[in-house]
Amino acid sequence: MEKIVIQGGQPLSGSISASGAKNAVLPIIAASIVGSGTSVIKNVPHLDDVTTMNELLIQMGVKLTVNDTTNVEICADNIDNPSAPYETVKTMRASILVLGPLLTKYGKAEVSLPGGCAIGARPVDIHLKGLEAMGAKIRVENGYIIAKSERLQGCQFYMDKVTVTGTENLLIAATLAEGETLLENCATEPEVIDLTRYLINMGAKIEGIGTSVLRITGVESLQGCEHTVIPDRIEVGTFLVAAAATGGEITIKKANPYDLESVLIKLRQAGAEISTTDDSISLKMHGKRPNPVNINTAPHPAFPTDMQAQFCTLNAIASGYSIVTENLFENRFMHINELVRMGADITVANKQAIINGVKHLNGAPTTATDLRASASLVIAGLVAKGITEIFDIHYIDRGYEVIEEKLNQLGAKIKRVTI
Ligand code: UD1
């Protein structure tokens, strides 16, 4: 087991490069199942979730090689085991993303039903209803989704809630369905757009890219292709908040400022000076204490739930009161208890965290409870007086590539220790 140890109080300064986006690469690897021949996916981040998705495909019979540090080659022509076992799905809910691809290409799939997870119940009913609307026969038996179909049929389907992986599953499924599919109330996250581009490169016919209505005309087959994954906007946002919280000055290269507008607006309100180019973002905080900023999470292009925890830490040391409202997941405030243990003044009432900024946090032993909660604790450790230890850091490794190396590059005093 490992822990992260941080000596706080060092303003971040310098520059780093963003990694490829976790939430784009996972559906893209899953979507490779629908292509014939080989796909080469570039700018793939080294993350535990990516390793899990790769292993999931390999156990199905996919030929998958990681051929240099950031490229993955995938040939899914010979899948003989179209299933996702409980052991995998329980470690990574995004495994549900193989359901649509397997069903549309192979006519059958067995995928363990994801249970609740640390941040809430997270049902997959919309994924299943959409596939049923395309003609799939689905039953849930012994904890598994067992799905079968002849060729899926195009249909019109309205998603009751905006769901990112739900949109992705149905979009991939529709690419090989017979006839036209109209998906309504789709997620418009940049990662959905990146997946759409990959599918179009493979030969899919999709209109409405980047909008909430996607019109897909099914084709007989798709061809593997080369695709470069977009930068990870949540990783970039996390480093920007860390720089703002420490009063620092950093530049992030290979970043896309257009995907992060709602976050940059909030950072400017917090007092950061931000400048951008087409592929970089610079932030200067001039050593100032942040202004408090209210946050209201909602689907893209509104403020992302995956940046909520990090802004709780920023607000925890801000010069006044703020309210952070979490609208997507019912249990996504578990970082608050840990921040309070470090001296933050925060009360949680239903969907809201009411934060009274304090002048400083104090280092403490803390425990990560989910991926983004762990990021908020790293930021808290960077600003706190004294030493902060973070346990259960496997959550961090799911979604942040070499986080301590990148932070050390920015002058932080952070190390990983075996316990
Ligand atoms: C994805 C992201 C995750 C992010 C989340 C919201 C990936 C791999 N993960 O998760 O990082 O926090 O989007 O931006 O891309 N819902 C239903 N029924 C469904 C599906 C979803 O009720 O069938 C609800 C969920 O409980 C939640 C809301 O819809 O309240 C949004 O969830 P969703 O967008 O599906 O999240 P994920 O795709 O799991």
PDB file of C-alpha atoms in Angstrom, residues 29-235:
ATOM      1  CA  ILE A  29     -11.178   2.064 -26.317  1.00  0.00           C
ATOM      2  CA  ALA A  30     -14.605   0.446 -25.788  1.00  0.00           C
ATOM      3  CA  ALA A  31     -15.792   1.756 -29.174  1.00  0.00           C
ATOM      4  CA  SER A  32     -12.831   0.075 -30.864  1.00  0.00           C
ATOM      5  CA  ILE A  33     -14.874  -3.120 -30.501  1.00  0.00           C
ATOM      6  CA  VAL A  34     -17.127  -2.003 -33.389  1.00  0.00           C
ATOM      7  CA  GLY A  35     -14.293  -1.468 -35.893  1.00  0.00           C
ATOM      8  CA  SER A  36     -12.875  -4.103 -38.229  1.00  0.00           C
ATOM      9  CA  GLY A  37      -9.082  -4.196 -38.473  1.00  0.00           C
ATOM     10  CA  THR A  38      -6.807  -2.205 -36.231  1.00  0.00           C
ATOM     11  CA  SER A  39      -7.228   1.147 -34.484  1.00  0.00           C
ATOM     12  CA  VAL A  40      -4.318   3.119 -33.113  1.00  0.00           C
ATOM     13  CA  ILE A  41      -5.266   5.354 -30.204  1.00  0.00           C
ATOM     14  CA  LYS A  42      -2.736   8.068 -29.374  1.00  0.00           C
ATOM     15  CA  ASN A  43      -2.218  10.303 -26.330  1.00  0.00           C
ATOM     16  CA  VAL A  44      -3.505   7.554 -24.038  1.00  0.00           C
ATOM     17  CA  PRO A  45      -2.840   8.451 -20.382  1.00  0.00           C
ATOM     18  CA  HIS A  46      -1.239   5.943 -17.988  1.00  0.00           C
ATOM     19  CA  LEU A  47      -4.093   5.442 -15.557  1.00  0.00           C
ATOM     20  CA  ASP A  48      -5.401   2.486 -13.608  1.00  0.00           C
ATOM     21  CA  ASP A  49      -8.824   2.899 -15.272  1.00  0.00           C
ATOM     22  CA  VAL A  50      -7.213   2.632 -18.718  1.00  0.00           C
ATOM     23  CA  THR A  51      -5.349  -0.527 -17.661  1.00  0.00           C
ATOM     24  CA  THR A  52      -8.647  -1.955 -16.394  1.00  0.00           C
ATOM     25  CA  MET A  53     -10.417  -1.187 -19.696  1.00  0.00           C
ATOM     26  CA  ASN A  54      -7.496  -2.680 -21.668  1.00  0.00           C
ATOM     27  CA  GLU A  55      -7.566  -5.857 -19.565  1.00  0.00           C
ATOM     28  CA  LEU A  56     -11.332  -6.101 -19.976  1.00  0.00           C
ATOM     29  CA  LEU A  57     -10.978  -6.084 -23.762  1.00  0.00           C
ATOM     30  CA  ILE A  58      -8.073  -8.543 -23.698  1.00  0.00           C
ATOM     31  CA  GLN A  59     -10.084 -11.086 -21.667  1.00  0.00           C
ATOM     32  CA  MET A  60     -12.807 -10.855 -24.351  1.00  0.00           C
ATOM     33  CA  GLY A  61     -10.298 -11.926 -27.009  1.00  0.00           C
ATOM     34  CA  VAL A  62      -9.284  -8.486 -28.329  1.00  0.00           C
ATOM     35  CA  LYS A  63      -5.690  -8.122 -29.560  1.00  0.00           C
ATOM     36  CA  LEU A  64      -4.457  -5.061 -27.706  1.00  0.00           C
ATOM     37  CA  THR A  65      -0.910  -3.788 -27.436  1.00  0.00           C
ATOM     38  CA  VAL A  66       0.481  -0.755 -25.705  1.00  0.00           C
ATOM     39  CA  ASN A  67       3.169  -0.086 -28.298  1.00  0.00           C
ATOM     40  CA  ASP A  68       4.944   2.905 -26.847  1.00  0.00           C
ATOM     41  CA  THR A  69       4.336   5.111 -23.884  1.00  0.00           C
ATOM     42  CA  THR A  70       1.130   6.716 -25.133  1.00  0.00           C
ATOM     43  CA  ASN A  71      -0.169   4.618 -28.045  1.00  0.00           C
ATOM     44  CA  VAL A  72      -2.527   1.662 -27.882  1.00  0.00           C
ATOM     45  CA  GLU A  73      -3.236  -0.627 -30.859  1.00  0.00           C
ATOM     46  CA  ILE A  74      -6.528  -2.495 -30.814  1.00  0.00           C
ATOM     47  CA  CYS A  75      -7.883  -5.195 -33.110  1.00  0.00           C
ATOM     48  CA  ALA A  76     -11.274  -6.534 -32.007  1.00  0.00           C
ATOM     49  CA  ASP A  77     -11.931  -8.889 -34.944  1.00  0.00           C
ATOM     50  CA  ASN A  78     -11.904 -12.074 -32.862  1.00  0.00           C
ATOM     51  CA  ILE A  79     -13.891 -11.524 -29.687  1.00  0.00           C
ATOM     52  CA  ASP A  80     -14.916 -14.924 -28.293  1.00  0.00           C
ATOM     53  CA  ASN A  81     -16.035 -13.865 -24.816  1.00  0.00           C
ATOM     54  CA  PRO A  82     -18.360 -10.824 -25.082  1.00  0.00           C
ATOM     55  CA  SER A  83     -18.633 -10.211 -21.366  1.00  0.00           C
ATOM     56  CA  ALA A  84     -17.595  -7.902 -18.548  1.00  0.00           C
ATOM     57  CA  PRO A  85     -17.268  -9.766 -15.228  1.00  0.00           C
ATOM     58  CA  TYR A  86     -18.277  -8.456 -11.826  1.00  0.00           C
ATOM     59  CA  GLU A  87     -14.650  -8.219 -10.661  1.00  0.00           C
ATOM     60  CA  THR A  88     -13.928  -5.631 -13.366  1.00  0.00           C
ATOM     61  CA  VAL A  89     -17.185  -3.690 -13.283  1.00  0.00           C
ATOM     62  CA  LYS A  90     -16.997  -3.304  -9.514  1.00  0.00           C
ATOM     63  CA  THR A  91     -13.590  -1.606  -9.802  1.00  0.00           C
ATOM     64  CA  MET A  92     -14.623   0.577 -12.750  1.00  0.00           C
ATOM     65  CA  ARG A  93     -18.230   1.442 -13.542  1.00  0.00           C
ATOM     66  CA  ALA A  94     -17.206   2.734 -16.978  1.00  0.00           C
ATOM     67  CA  SER A  95     -16.947  -0.976 -17.949  1.00  0.00           C
ATOM     68  CA  ILE A  96     -20.658  -0.583 -18.821  1.00  0.00           C
ATOM     69  CA  LEU A  97     -19.348   1.148 -21.974  1.00  0.00           C
ATOM     70  CA  VAL A  98     -18.669  -2.231 -23.608  1.00  0.00           C
ATOM     71  CA  LEU A  99     -22.377  -3.141 -23.569  1.00  0.00           C
ATOM     72  CA  GLY A 100     -23.477  -1.109 -26.618  1.00  0.00           C
ATOM     73  CA  PRO A 101     -20.421  -1.999 -28.754  1.00  0.00           C
ATOM     74  CA  LEU A 102     -20.634  -5.759 -28.013  1.00  0.00           C
ATOM     75  CA  LEU A 103     -24.349  -5.910 -28.682  1.00  0.00           C
ATOM     76  CA  THR A 104     -24.258  -4.009 -31.957  1.00  0.00           C
ATOM     77  CA  LYS A 105     -21.220  -5.887 -33.335  1.00  0.00           C
ATOM     78  CA  TYR A 106     -21.702  -9.392 -31.909  1.00  0.00           C
ATOM     79  CA  GLY A 107     -25.448  -9.491 -31.097  1.00  0.00           C
ATOM     80  CA  LYS A 108     -24.843 -10.511 -27.492  1.00  0.00           C
ATOM     81  CA  ALA A 109     -23.260  -9.259 -24.295  1.00  0.00           C
ATOM     82  CA  GLU A 110     -23.118 -10.161 -20.621  1.00  0.00           C
ATOM     83  CA  VAL A 111     -22.096  -7.280 -18.423  1.00  0.00           C
ATOM     84  CA  SER A 112     -22.204  -7.224 -14.653  1.00  0.00           C
ATOM     85  CA  LEU A 113     -24.794  -4.735 -13.407  1.00  0.00           C
ATOM     86  CA  PRO A 114     -22.882  -1.846 -11.803  1.00  0.00           C
ATOM     87  CA  GLY A 115     -23.990  -1.313  -8.252  1.00  0.00           C
ATOM     88  CA  GLY A 116     -23.963   1.951  -6.385  1.00  0.00           C
ATOM     89  CA  CYS A 117     -20.592   3.558  -5.884  1.00  0.00           C
ATOM     90  CA  ALA A 118     -18.962   5.948  -3.484  1.00  0.00           C
ATOM     91  CA  ILE A 119     -20.609   9.039  -4.980  1.00  0.00           C
ATOM     92  CA  GLY A 120     -24.136   7.677  -5.303  1.00  0.00           C
ATOM     93  CA  ALA A 121     -26.548   5.128  -6.769  1.00  0.00           C
ATOM     94  CA  ARG A 122     -25.631   5.697 -10.451  1.00  0.00           C
ATOM     95  CA  PRO A 123     -28.253   3.552 -12.229  1.00  0.00           C
ATOM     96  CA  VAL A 124     -27.911   2.458 -15.883  1.00  0.00           C
ATOM     97  CA  ASP A 125     -31.627   2.260 -16.694  1.00  0.00           C
ATOM     98  CA  ILE A 126     -31.338   4.754 -19.564  1.00  0.00           C
ATOM     99  CA  HIS A 127     -28.585   2.695 -21.245  1.00  0.00           C
ATOM    100  CA  LEU A 128     -30.837  -0.376 -21.079  1.00  0.00           C
ATOM    101  CA  LYS A 129     -34.044   1.374 -22.204  1.00  0.00           C
ATOM    102  CA  GLY A 130     -32.238   2.877 -25.193  1.00  0.00           C
ATOM    103  CA  LEU A 131     -30.840  -0.491 -26.289  1.00  0.00           C
ATOM    104  CA  GLU A 132     -34.284  -2.072 -25.848  1.00  0.00           C
ATOM    105  CA  ALA A 133     -35.758   0.692 -28.025  1.00  0.00           C
ATOM    106  CA  MET A 134     -33.277  -0.478 -30.693  1.00  0.00           C
ATOM    107  CA  GLY A 135     -34.697  -3.998 -30.425  1.00  0.00           C
ATOM    108  CA  ALA A 136     -32.373  -5.662 -27.901  1.00  0.00           C
ATOM    109  CA  LYS A 137     -33.805  -8.278 -25.543  1.00  0.00           C
ATOM    110  CA  ILE A 138     -32.382  -7.562 -22.122  1.00  0.00           C
ATOM    111  CA  ARG A 139     -32.812  -9.366 -18.832  1.00  0.00           C
ATOM    112  CA  VAL A 140     -31.039  -8.941 -15.543  1.00  0.00           C
ATOM    113  CA  GLU A 141     -30.127 -12.266 -13.966  1.00  0.00           C
ATOM    114  CA  ASN A 142     -27.815 -13.066 -11.049  1.00  0.00           C
ATOM    115  CA  GLY A 143     -26.446  -9.539 -11.067  1.00  0.00           C
ATOM    116  CA  TYR A 144     -25.685  -9.582 -14.801  1.00  0.00           C
ATOM    117  CA  ILE A 145     -27.205  -7.682 -17.718  1.00  0.00           C
ATOM    118  CA  ILE A 146     -27.767 -10.346 -20.361  1.00  0.00           C
ATOM    119  CA  ALA A 147     -28.461  -8.750 -23.718  1.00  0.00           C
ATOM    120  CA  LYS A 148     -29.173 -10.326 -27.108  1.00  0.00           C
ATOM    121  CA  SER A 149     -30.311  -9.002 -30.436  1.00  0.00           C
ATOM    122  CA  GLU A 150     -30.506  -9.551 -34.152  1.00  0.00           C
ATOM    123  CA  ARG A 151     -29.108  -6.505 -35.914  1.00  0.00           C
ATOM    124  CA  LEU A 152     -30.154  -3.487 -33.821  1.00  0.00           C
ATOM    125  CA  GLN A 153     -32.803  -1.283 -35.417  1.00  0.00           C
ATOM    126  CA  GLY A 154     -32.674   2.495 -35.696  1.00  0.00           C
ATOM    127  CA  CYS A 155     -35.218   4.293 -33.511  1.00  0.00           C
ATOM    128  CA  GLN A 156     -36.053   7.618 -31.899  1.00  0.00           C
ATOM    129  CA  PHE A 157     -35.025   7.708 -28.237  1.00  0.00           C
ATOM    130  CA  TYR A 158     -35.257  10.538 -25.711  1.00  0.00           C
ATOM    131  CA  MET A 159     -32.993  10.236 -22.665  1.00  0.00           C
ATOM    132  CA  ASP A 160     -34.910  11.236 -19.518  1.00  0.00           C
ATOM    133  CA  LYS A 161     -31.703  12.527 -17.954  1.00  0.00           C
ATOM    134  CA  VAL A 162     -28.542  13.823 -19.578  1.00  0.00           C
ATOM    135  CA  THR A 163     -26.133  10.911 -19.166  1.00  0.00           C
ATOM    136  CA  VAL A 164     -22.565  10.887 -20.459  1.00  0.00           C
ATOM    137  CA  THR A 165     -21.839   7.153 -20.676  1.00  0.00           C
ATOM    138  CA  GLY A 166     -25.510   6.504 -21.566  1.00  0.00           C
ATOM    139  CA  THR A 167     -25.194   8.791 -24.597  1.00  0.00           C
ATOM    140  CA  GLU A 168     -21.902   7.101 -25.511  1.00  0.00           C
ATOM    141  CA  ASN A 169     -23.250   3.551 -25.225  1.00  0.00           C
ATOM    142  CA  LEU A 170     -26.301   4.323 -27.378  1.00  0.00           C
ATOM    143  CA  LEU A 171     -24.319   6.353 -29.906  1.00  0.00           C
ATOM    144  CA  ILE A 172     -21.831   3.514 -30.458  1.00  0.00           C
ATOM    145  CA  ALA A 173     -24.668   0.965 -30.670  1.00  0.00           C
ATOM    146  CA  ALA A 174     -26.513   3.063 -33.284  1.00  0.00           C
ATOM    147  CA  THR A 175     -23.520   3.249 -35.643  1.00  0.00           C
ATOM    148  CA  LEU A 176     -24.049  -0.359 -36.817  1.00  0.00           C
ATOM    149  CA  ALA A 177     -27.857  -0.456 -36.407  1.00  0.00           C
ATOM    150  CA  GLU A 178     -30.132  -0.804 -39.405  1.00  0.00           C
ATOM    151  CA  GLY A 179     -31.579   2.552 -40.476  1.00  0.00           C
ATOM    152  CA  GLU A 180     -31.647   5.864 -38.722  1.00  0.00           C
ATOM    153  CA  THR A 181     -31.441   6.510 -34.969  1.00  0.00           C
ATOM    154  CA  LEU A 182     -32.369   9.834 -33.421  1.00  0.00           C
ATOM    155  CA  LEU A 183     -30.939  10.276 -29.913  1.00  0.00           C
ATOM    156  CA  GLU A 184     -32.440  13.199 -28.025  1.00  0.00           C
ATOM    157  CA  ASN A 185     -31.282  15.003 -24.863  1.00  0.00           C
ATOM    158  CA  CYS A 186     -27.726  13.744 -25.408  1.00  0.00           C
ATOM    159  CA  ALA A 187     -24.766  14.771 -23.273  1.00  0.00           C
ATOM    160  CA  THR A 188     -22.567  17.331 -25.061  1.00  0.00           C
ATOM    161  CA  GLU A 189     -19.403  16.885 -22.986  1.00  0.00           C
ATOM    162  CA  PRO A 190     -16.134  17.322 -24.958  1.00  0.00           C
ATOM    163  CA  GLU A 191     -15.435  13.615 -24.321  1.00  0.00           C
ATOM    164  CA  VAL A 192     -18.676  12.656 -26.120  1.00  0.00           C
ATOM    165  CA  ILE A 193     -17.565  14.850 -29.028  1.00  0.00           C
ATOM    166  CA  ASP A 194     -14.134  13.161 -29.095  1.00  0.00           C
ATOM    167  CA  LEU A 195     -15.808   9.743 -29.230  1.00  0.00           C
ATOM    168  CA  THR A 196     -18.101  10.981 -32.021  1.00  0.00           C
ATOM    169  CA  ARG A 197     -15.073  12.124 -34.035  1.00  0.00           C
ATOM    170  CA  TYR A 198     -13.427   8.734 -33.577  1.00  0.00           C
ATOM    171  CA  LEU A 199     -16.569   6.937 -34.767  1.00  0.00           C
ATOM    172  CA  ILE A 200     -16.851   9.259 -37.781  1.00  0.00           C
ATOM    173  CA  ASN A 201     -13.174   8.542 -38.599  1.00  0.00           C
ATOM    174  CA  MET A 202     -14.072   4.843 -38.545  1.00  0.00           C
ATOM    175  CA  GLY A 203     -16.800   5.498 -41.124  1.00  0.00           C
ATOM    176  CA  ALA A 204     -19.868   6.137 -38.950  1.00  0.00           C
ATOM    177  CA  LYS A 205     -22.531   8.509 -40.246  1.00  0.00           C
ATOM    178  CA  ILE A 206     -23.391  10.930 -37.433  1.00  0.00           C
ATOM    179  CA  GLU A 207     -24.988  14.377 -37.652  1.00  0.00           C
ATOM    180  CA  GLY A 208     -25.406  16.911 -34.843  1.00  0.00           C
ATOM    181  CA  ILE A 209     -21.904  16.499 -33.385  1.00  0.00           C
ATOM    182  CA  GLY A 210     -21.619  18.500 -30.163  1.00  0.00           C
ATOM    183  CA  THR A 211     -25.388  19.095 -29.879  1.00  0.00           C
ATOM    184  CA  SER A 212     -28.029  17.413 -27.738  1.00  0.00           C
ATOM    185  CA  VAL A 213     -29.629  15.705 -30.754  1.00  0.00           C
ATOM    186  CA  LEU A 214     -27.566  13.109 -32.595  1.00  0.00           C
ATOM    187  CA  ARG A 215     -28.825  11.593 -35.864  1.00  0.00           C
ATOM    188  CA  ILE A 216     -27.024   8.363 -36.732  1.00  0.00           C
ATOM    189  CA  THR A 217     -27.459   6.476 -39.981  1.00  0.00           C
ATOM    190  CA  GLY A 218     -26.354   2.906 -39.402  1.00  0.00           C
ATOM    191  CA  VAL A 219     -23.670   1.424 -41.663  1.00  0.00           C
ATOM    192  CA  GLU A 220     -22.793  -2.224 -42.429  1.00  0.00           C
ATOM    193  CA  SER A 221     -19.275  -2.023 -40.996  1.00  0.00           C
ATOM    194  CA  LEU A 222     -16.676   0.335 -39.558  1.00  0.00           C
ATOM    195  CA  GLN A 223     -12.919   0.333 -40.109  1.00  0.00           C
ATOM    196  CA  GLY A 224     -10.281   0.759 -37.401  1.00  0.00           C
ATOM    197  CA  CYS A 225      -8.449   4.095 -37.697  1.00  0.00           C
ATOM    198  CA  GLU A 226      -5.944   6.368 -35.960  1.00  0.00           C
ATOM    199  CA  HIS A 227      -7.181   8.804 -33.327  1.00  0.00           C
ATOM    200  CA  THR A 228      -5.541  11.216 -30.879  1.00  0.00           C
ATOM    201  CA  VAL A 229      -7.361  11.645 -27.565  1.00  0.00           C
ATOM    202  CA  ILE A 230      -8.207  15.195 -26.386  1.00  0.00           C
ATOM    203  CA  PRO A 231      -6.508  16.733 -23.332  1.00  0.00           C
ATOM    204  CA  ASP A 232      -7.979  15.971 -19.922  1.00  0.00           C
ATOM    205  CA  ARG A 233      -9.939  19.104 -18.982  1.00  0.00           C
ATOM    206  CA  ILE A 234     -10.514  17.856 -15.430  1.00  0.00           C
ATOM    207  CA  GLU A 235      -6.801  17.220 -14.870  1.00  0.00           C
TER     208      GLU A 235
END
